[in-house]
Short mmCIF file of C-alpha atoms in Angstrom, two decimals:
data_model
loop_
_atom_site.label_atom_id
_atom_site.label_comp_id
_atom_site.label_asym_id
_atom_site.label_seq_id
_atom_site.Cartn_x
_atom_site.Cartn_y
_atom_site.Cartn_z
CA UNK A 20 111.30 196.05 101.78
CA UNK A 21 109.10 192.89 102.08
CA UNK A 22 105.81 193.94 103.22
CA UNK A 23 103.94 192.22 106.24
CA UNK A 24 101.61 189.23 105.03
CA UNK A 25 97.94 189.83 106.06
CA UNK A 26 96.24 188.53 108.81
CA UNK A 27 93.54 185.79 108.83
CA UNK A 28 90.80 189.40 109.31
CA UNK A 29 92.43 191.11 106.59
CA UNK A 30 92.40 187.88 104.41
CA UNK A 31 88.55 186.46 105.20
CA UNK A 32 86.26 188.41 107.42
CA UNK A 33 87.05 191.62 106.51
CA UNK A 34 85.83 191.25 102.66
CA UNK A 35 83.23 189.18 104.39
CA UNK A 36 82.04 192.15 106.70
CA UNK A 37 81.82 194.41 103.56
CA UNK A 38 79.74 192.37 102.16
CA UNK A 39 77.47 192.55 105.65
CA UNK A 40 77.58 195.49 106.53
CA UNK A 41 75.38 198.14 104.48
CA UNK A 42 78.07 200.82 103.97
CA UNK A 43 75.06 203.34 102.59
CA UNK A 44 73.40 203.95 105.94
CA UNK A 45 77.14 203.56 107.89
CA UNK A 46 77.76 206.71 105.21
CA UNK A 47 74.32 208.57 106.48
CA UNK A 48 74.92 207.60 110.23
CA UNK A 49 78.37 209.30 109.87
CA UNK A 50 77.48 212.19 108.39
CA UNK A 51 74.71 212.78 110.75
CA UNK A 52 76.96 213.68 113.50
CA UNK A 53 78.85 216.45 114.13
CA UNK A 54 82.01 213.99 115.36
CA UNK A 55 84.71 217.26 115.82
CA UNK A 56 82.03 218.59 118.53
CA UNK A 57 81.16 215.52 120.13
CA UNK A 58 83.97 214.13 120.90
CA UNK A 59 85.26 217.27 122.51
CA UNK A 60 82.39 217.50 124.26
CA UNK A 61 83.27 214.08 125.66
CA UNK A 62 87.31 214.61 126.18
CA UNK A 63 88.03 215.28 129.21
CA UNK A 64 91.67 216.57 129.74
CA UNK A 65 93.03 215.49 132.63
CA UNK A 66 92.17 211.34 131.13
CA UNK A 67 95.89 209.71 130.41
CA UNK A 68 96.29 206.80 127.57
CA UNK A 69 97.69 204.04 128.75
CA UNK A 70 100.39 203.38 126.41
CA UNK A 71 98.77 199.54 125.34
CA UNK A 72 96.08 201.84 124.15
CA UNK A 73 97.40 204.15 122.16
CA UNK A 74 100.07 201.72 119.71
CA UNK A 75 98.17 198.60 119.63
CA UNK A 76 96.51 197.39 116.94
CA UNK A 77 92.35 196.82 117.87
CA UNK A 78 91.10 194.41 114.85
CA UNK A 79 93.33 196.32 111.76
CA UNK A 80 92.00 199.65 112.69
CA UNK A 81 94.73 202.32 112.75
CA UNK A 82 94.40 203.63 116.24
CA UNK A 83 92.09 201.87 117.41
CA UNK A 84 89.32 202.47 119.22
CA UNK A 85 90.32 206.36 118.93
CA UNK A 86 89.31 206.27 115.33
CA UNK A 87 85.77 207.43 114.06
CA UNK A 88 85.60 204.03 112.18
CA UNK A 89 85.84 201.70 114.94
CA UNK A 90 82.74 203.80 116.36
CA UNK A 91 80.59 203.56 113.13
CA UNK A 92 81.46 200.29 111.85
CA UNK A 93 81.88 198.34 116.11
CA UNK A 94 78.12 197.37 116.03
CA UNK A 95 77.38 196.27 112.27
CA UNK A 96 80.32 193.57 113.19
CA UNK A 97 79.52 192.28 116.77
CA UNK A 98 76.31 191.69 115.70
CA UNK A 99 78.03 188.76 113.38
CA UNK A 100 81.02 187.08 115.69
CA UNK A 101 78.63 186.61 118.87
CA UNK A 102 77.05 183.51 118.63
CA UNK A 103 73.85 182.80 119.09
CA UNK A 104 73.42 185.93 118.69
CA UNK A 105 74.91 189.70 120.66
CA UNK A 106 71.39 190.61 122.33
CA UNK A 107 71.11 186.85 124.20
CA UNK A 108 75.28 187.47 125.03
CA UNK A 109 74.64 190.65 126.50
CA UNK A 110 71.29 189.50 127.89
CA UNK A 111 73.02 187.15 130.11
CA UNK A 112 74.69 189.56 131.75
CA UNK A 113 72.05 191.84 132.47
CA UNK A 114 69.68 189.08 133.72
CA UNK A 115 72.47 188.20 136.01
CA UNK A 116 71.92 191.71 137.96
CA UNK A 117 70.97 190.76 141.30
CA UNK A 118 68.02 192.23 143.20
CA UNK A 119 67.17 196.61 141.98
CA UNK A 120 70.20 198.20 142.08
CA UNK A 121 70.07 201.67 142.19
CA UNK A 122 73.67 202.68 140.96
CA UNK A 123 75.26 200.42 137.74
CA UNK A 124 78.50 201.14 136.41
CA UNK A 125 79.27 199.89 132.72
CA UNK A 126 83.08 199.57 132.62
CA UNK A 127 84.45 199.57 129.18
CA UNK A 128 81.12 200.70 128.13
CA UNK A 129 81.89 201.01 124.18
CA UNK A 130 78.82 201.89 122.15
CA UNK A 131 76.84 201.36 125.46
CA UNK A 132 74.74 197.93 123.42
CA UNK A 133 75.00 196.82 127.35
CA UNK A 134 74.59 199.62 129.17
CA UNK A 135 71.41 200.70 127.05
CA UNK A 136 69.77 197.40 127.71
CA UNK A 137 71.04 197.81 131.53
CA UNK A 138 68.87 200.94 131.41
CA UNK A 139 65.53 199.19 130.02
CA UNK A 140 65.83 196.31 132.48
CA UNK A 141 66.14 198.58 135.43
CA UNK A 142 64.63 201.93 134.47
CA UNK A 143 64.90 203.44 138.15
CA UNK A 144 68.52 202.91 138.39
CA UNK A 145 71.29 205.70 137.69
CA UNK A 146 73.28 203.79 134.94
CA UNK A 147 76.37 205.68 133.57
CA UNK A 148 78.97 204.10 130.80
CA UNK A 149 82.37 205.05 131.02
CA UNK A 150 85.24 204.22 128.23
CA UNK A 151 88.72 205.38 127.19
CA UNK A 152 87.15 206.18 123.33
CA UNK A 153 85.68 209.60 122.57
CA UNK A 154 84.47 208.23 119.43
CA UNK A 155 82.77 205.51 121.01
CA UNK A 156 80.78 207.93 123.73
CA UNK A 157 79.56 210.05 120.67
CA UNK A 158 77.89 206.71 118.91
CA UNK A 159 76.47 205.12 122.83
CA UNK A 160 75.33 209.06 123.21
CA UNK A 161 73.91 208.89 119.86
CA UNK A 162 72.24 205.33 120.43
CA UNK A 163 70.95 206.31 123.83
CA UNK A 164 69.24 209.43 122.44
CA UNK A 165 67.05 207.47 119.53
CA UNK A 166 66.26 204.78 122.19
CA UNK A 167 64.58 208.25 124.58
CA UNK A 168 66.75 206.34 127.45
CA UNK A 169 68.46 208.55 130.36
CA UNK A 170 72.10 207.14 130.58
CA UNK A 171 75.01 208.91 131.20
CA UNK A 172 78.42 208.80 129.57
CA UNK A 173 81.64 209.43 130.39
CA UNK A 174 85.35 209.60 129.69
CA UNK A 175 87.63 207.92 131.88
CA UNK A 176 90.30 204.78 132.22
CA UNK A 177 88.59 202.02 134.50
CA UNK A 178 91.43 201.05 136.13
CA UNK A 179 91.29 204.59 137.70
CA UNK A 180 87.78 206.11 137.69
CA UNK A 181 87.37 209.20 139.68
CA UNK A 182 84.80 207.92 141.43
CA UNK A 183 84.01 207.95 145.48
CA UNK A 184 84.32 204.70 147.09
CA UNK A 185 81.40 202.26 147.68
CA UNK A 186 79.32 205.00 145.15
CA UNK A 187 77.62 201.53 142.88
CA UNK A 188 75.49 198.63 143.80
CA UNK A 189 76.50 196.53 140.61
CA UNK A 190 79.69 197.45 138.54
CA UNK A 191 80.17 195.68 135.09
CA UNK A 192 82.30 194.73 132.02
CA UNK A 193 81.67 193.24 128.25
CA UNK A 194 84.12 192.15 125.60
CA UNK A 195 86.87 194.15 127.81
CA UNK A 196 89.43 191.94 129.54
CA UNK A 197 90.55 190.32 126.37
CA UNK A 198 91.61 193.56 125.51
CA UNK A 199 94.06 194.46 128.21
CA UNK A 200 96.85 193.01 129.38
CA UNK A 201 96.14 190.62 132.30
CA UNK A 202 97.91 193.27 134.50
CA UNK A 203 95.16 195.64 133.86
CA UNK A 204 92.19 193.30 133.61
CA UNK A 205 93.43 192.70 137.26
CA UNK A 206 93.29 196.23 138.52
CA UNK A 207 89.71 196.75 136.74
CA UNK A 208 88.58 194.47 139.43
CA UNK A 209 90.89 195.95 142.40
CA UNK A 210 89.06 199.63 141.31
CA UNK A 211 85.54 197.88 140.69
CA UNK A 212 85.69 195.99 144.27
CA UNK A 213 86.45 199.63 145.67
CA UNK A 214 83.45 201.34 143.91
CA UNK A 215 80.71 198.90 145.41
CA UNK A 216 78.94 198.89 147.95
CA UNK A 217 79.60 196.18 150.29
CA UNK A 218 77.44 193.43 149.10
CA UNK A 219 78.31 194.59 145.13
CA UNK A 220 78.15 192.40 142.51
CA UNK A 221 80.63 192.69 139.66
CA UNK A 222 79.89 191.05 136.53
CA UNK A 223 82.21 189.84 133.92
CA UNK A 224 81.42 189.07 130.18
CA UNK A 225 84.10 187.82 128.20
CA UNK A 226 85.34 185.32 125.87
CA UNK A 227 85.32 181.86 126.86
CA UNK A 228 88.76 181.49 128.11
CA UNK A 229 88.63 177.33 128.47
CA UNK A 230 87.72 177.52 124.51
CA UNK A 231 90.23 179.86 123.49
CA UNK A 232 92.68 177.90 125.37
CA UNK A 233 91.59 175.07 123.33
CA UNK A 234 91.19 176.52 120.03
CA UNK A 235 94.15 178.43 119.24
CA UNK A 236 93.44 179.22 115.99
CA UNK A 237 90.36 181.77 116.99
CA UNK A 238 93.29 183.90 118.45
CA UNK A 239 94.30 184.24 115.26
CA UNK A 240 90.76 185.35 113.57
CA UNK A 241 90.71 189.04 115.12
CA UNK A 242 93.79 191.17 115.91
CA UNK A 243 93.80 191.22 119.59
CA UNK A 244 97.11 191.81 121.11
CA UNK A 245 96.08 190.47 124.23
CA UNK A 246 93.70 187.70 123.62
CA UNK A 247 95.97 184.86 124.28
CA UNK A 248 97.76 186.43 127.26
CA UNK A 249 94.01 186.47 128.25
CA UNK A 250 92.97 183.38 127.69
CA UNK A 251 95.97 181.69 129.62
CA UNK A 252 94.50 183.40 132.75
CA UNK A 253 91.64 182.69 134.68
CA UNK A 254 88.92 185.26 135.49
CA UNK A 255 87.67 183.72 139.03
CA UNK A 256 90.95 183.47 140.35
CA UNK A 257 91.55 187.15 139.40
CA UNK A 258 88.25 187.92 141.42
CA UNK A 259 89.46 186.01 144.05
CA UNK A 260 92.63 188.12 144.50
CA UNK A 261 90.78 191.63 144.62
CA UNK A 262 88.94 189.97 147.50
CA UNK A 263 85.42 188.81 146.19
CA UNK A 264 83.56 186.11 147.37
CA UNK A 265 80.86 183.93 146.21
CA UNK A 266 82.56 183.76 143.04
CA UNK A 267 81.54 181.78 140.13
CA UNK A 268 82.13 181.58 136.19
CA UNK A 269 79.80 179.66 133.61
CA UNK A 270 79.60 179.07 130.06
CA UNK A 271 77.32 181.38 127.71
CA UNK A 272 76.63 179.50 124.44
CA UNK A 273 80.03 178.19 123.75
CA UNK A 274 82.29 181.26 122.96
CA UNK A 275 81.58 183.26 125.81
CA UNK A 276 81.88 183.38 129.67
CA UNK A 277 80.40 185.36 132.46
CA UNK A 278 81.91 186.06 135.73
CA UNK A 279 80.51 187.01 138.80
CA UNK A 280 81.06 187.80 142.47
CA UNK A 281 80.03 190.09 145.37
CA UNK A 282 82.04 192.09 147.99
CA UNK A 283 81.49 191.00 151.50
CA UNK A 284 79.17 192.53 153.77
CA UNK A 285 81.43 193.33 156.32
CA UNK A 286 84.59 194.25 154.75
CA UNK A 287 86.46 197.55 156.02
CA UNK A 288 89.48 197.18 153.28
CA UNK A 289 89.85 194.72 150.43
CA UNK A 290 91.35 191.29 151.69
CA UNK A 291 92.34 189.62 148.99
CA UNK A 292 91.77 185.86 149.11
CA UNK A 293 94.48 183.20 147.76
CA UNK A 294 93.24 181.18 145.37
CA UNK A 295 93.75 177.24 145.15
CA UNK A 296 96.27 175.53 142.85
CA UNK A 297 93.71 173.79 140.91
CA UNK A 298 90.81 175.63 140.68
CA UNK A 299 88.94 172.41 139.47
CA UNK A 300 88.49 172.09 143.06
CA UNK A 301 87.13 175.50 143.93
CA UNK A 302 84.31 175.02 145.79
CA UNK A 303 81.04 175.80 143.57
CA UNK A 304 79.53 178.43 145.96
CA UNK A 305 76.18 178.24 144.31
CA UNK A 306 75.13 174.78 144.56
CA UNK A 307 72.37 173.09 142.80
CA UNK A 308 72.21 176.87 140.77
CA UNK A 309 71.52 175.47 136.98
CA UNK A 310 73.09 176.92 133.97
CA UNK A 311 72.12 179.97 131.91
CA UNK A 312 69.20 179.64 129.79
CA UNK A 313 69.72 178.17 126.25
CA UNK A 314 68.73 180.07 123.12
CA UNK A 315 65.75 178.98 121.30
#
């Protein structure tokens, strides 16, 4: 049987990454934590895989994000493919947090990098992480207990959390859409439009989709089943159709975007709004705002 060729990861970065990453302390992290009882602690039952999640393929790791690995080895490698660097990416986001929220919502949460740093810009806030990965609660738990920061984590599909309407004042999401399908990515934002309060923000931090649009061959880099179905799509519009307003997208560095938008004042059920045909001519509802600050 001819076998599969490799992939562009498998070929390059991988070997690169193992020659990054220090597999010594990955080794003492991993064997510091009792994984079986942790991530039972964090499974909770009545939680249903979507089926995208369970068979596809999340950067060559069997399983995906349900495997220890992709826990232990997620932050070592994000620190290298975010340019200028993961802490200014992430930054952006959480310096985009409108007024002191008092209920945050970290969609997708991972290894919480986000939601921790969520948690140290607004200490007063309730800020809770939820993700489809056991694995990955364990490490945020983990990361959250050596930083002494009170966040909470939980299990759960964010296209259908179990929580009560209009229960958060901000609602976010990094590095998730480009792994969904579109489909999904849209009814994130139909759930997180229900779980704010009206005059929410949701916040968006993604890949750039106007760059991977243009530079195909980064599609090819990671194995992402649904980057390019991503990047063909446009993140306002999508915000647009749950039934924000006031929405806007801008470039971070050159790789990444972040989305934004609120949920009207006065809005008694979610009315979505249809979007223009070219949304070159969106109007900018935040004129004479400037861009996001540039890295030193």
């Amino acid at each position: 049987m001819a076998t599969q060729p490799k992939t562009l990861f498998e070929q390059f970065l991988a070997p690169l990454f193992e020659r990054l990453i220090d597999r010594e302390a990955l080794i003492r992290l991993r064997d510091s934590i009792d994984w079986p009882t942790q991530i039972d602690a964090f499974t909770d039952p009545q939680v249903v895989y979507p089926e995208y999640y369970t068979t596809s393929n999340f950067h060559g790791i069997p399983k995906g994000y349900l495997n220890i690995d992709a826990a232990l080895t997620y932050d070592p490698i994000t620190q290298y493919v975010l340019p200028p660097g993961e802490t200014w990416v992430r930054g952006s986001l959480v310096q985009a947090v409108q007024g002191s929220p008092r209920r945050l919502l970290d969609l997708g949460c991972g290894t919480g990098s986000t939601t921790l740093m969520l948690k140290r810009r607004f200490p007063q806030a309730e800020v809770i992480g939820l993700d489809l990965s056991p694995p990955m609660l364990v490490m945020a738990a983990h990361k959250a207990r050596v930083a002494n920061l009170e966040v909470t984590f939980r299990h759960g599909n964010a296209l259908a959390t179990s929580f009560p309407d209009a229960s958060f004042d901000g609602v976010c999401a990094t590095l998730l859409f480009h792994e969904t399908p579109p489909a999904v990515a849209k009814a994130i934002l139909q759930e997180s439009f229900r779980l704010l309060s009206p005059g929410g923000q949701v916040l968006i931090l993604d890949g750039n989709q106007r760059t991977l649009r243009a530079t195909d061959w980064l599609n090819t880099v990671f194995e992402e089943p649904f980057i390019r179905a991503y990047a063909q799509g446009n993140v306002d519009a999508w915000l647009g159709l749950a039934g924000f307003e006031r929405v806007r997208t801008e470039d971070v560095f050159w790789l990444n975007q972040l989305s934004y938008g609120l949920k009207p004042r006065s809005v008694a059920e979610p009315t979505p709004t249809e979007p223009p045909q070219d949304w070159a001519e969106w109007e900018n509802p935040y004129p004479g705002a400037g861009p996001l600050p540039q890295p030193a």
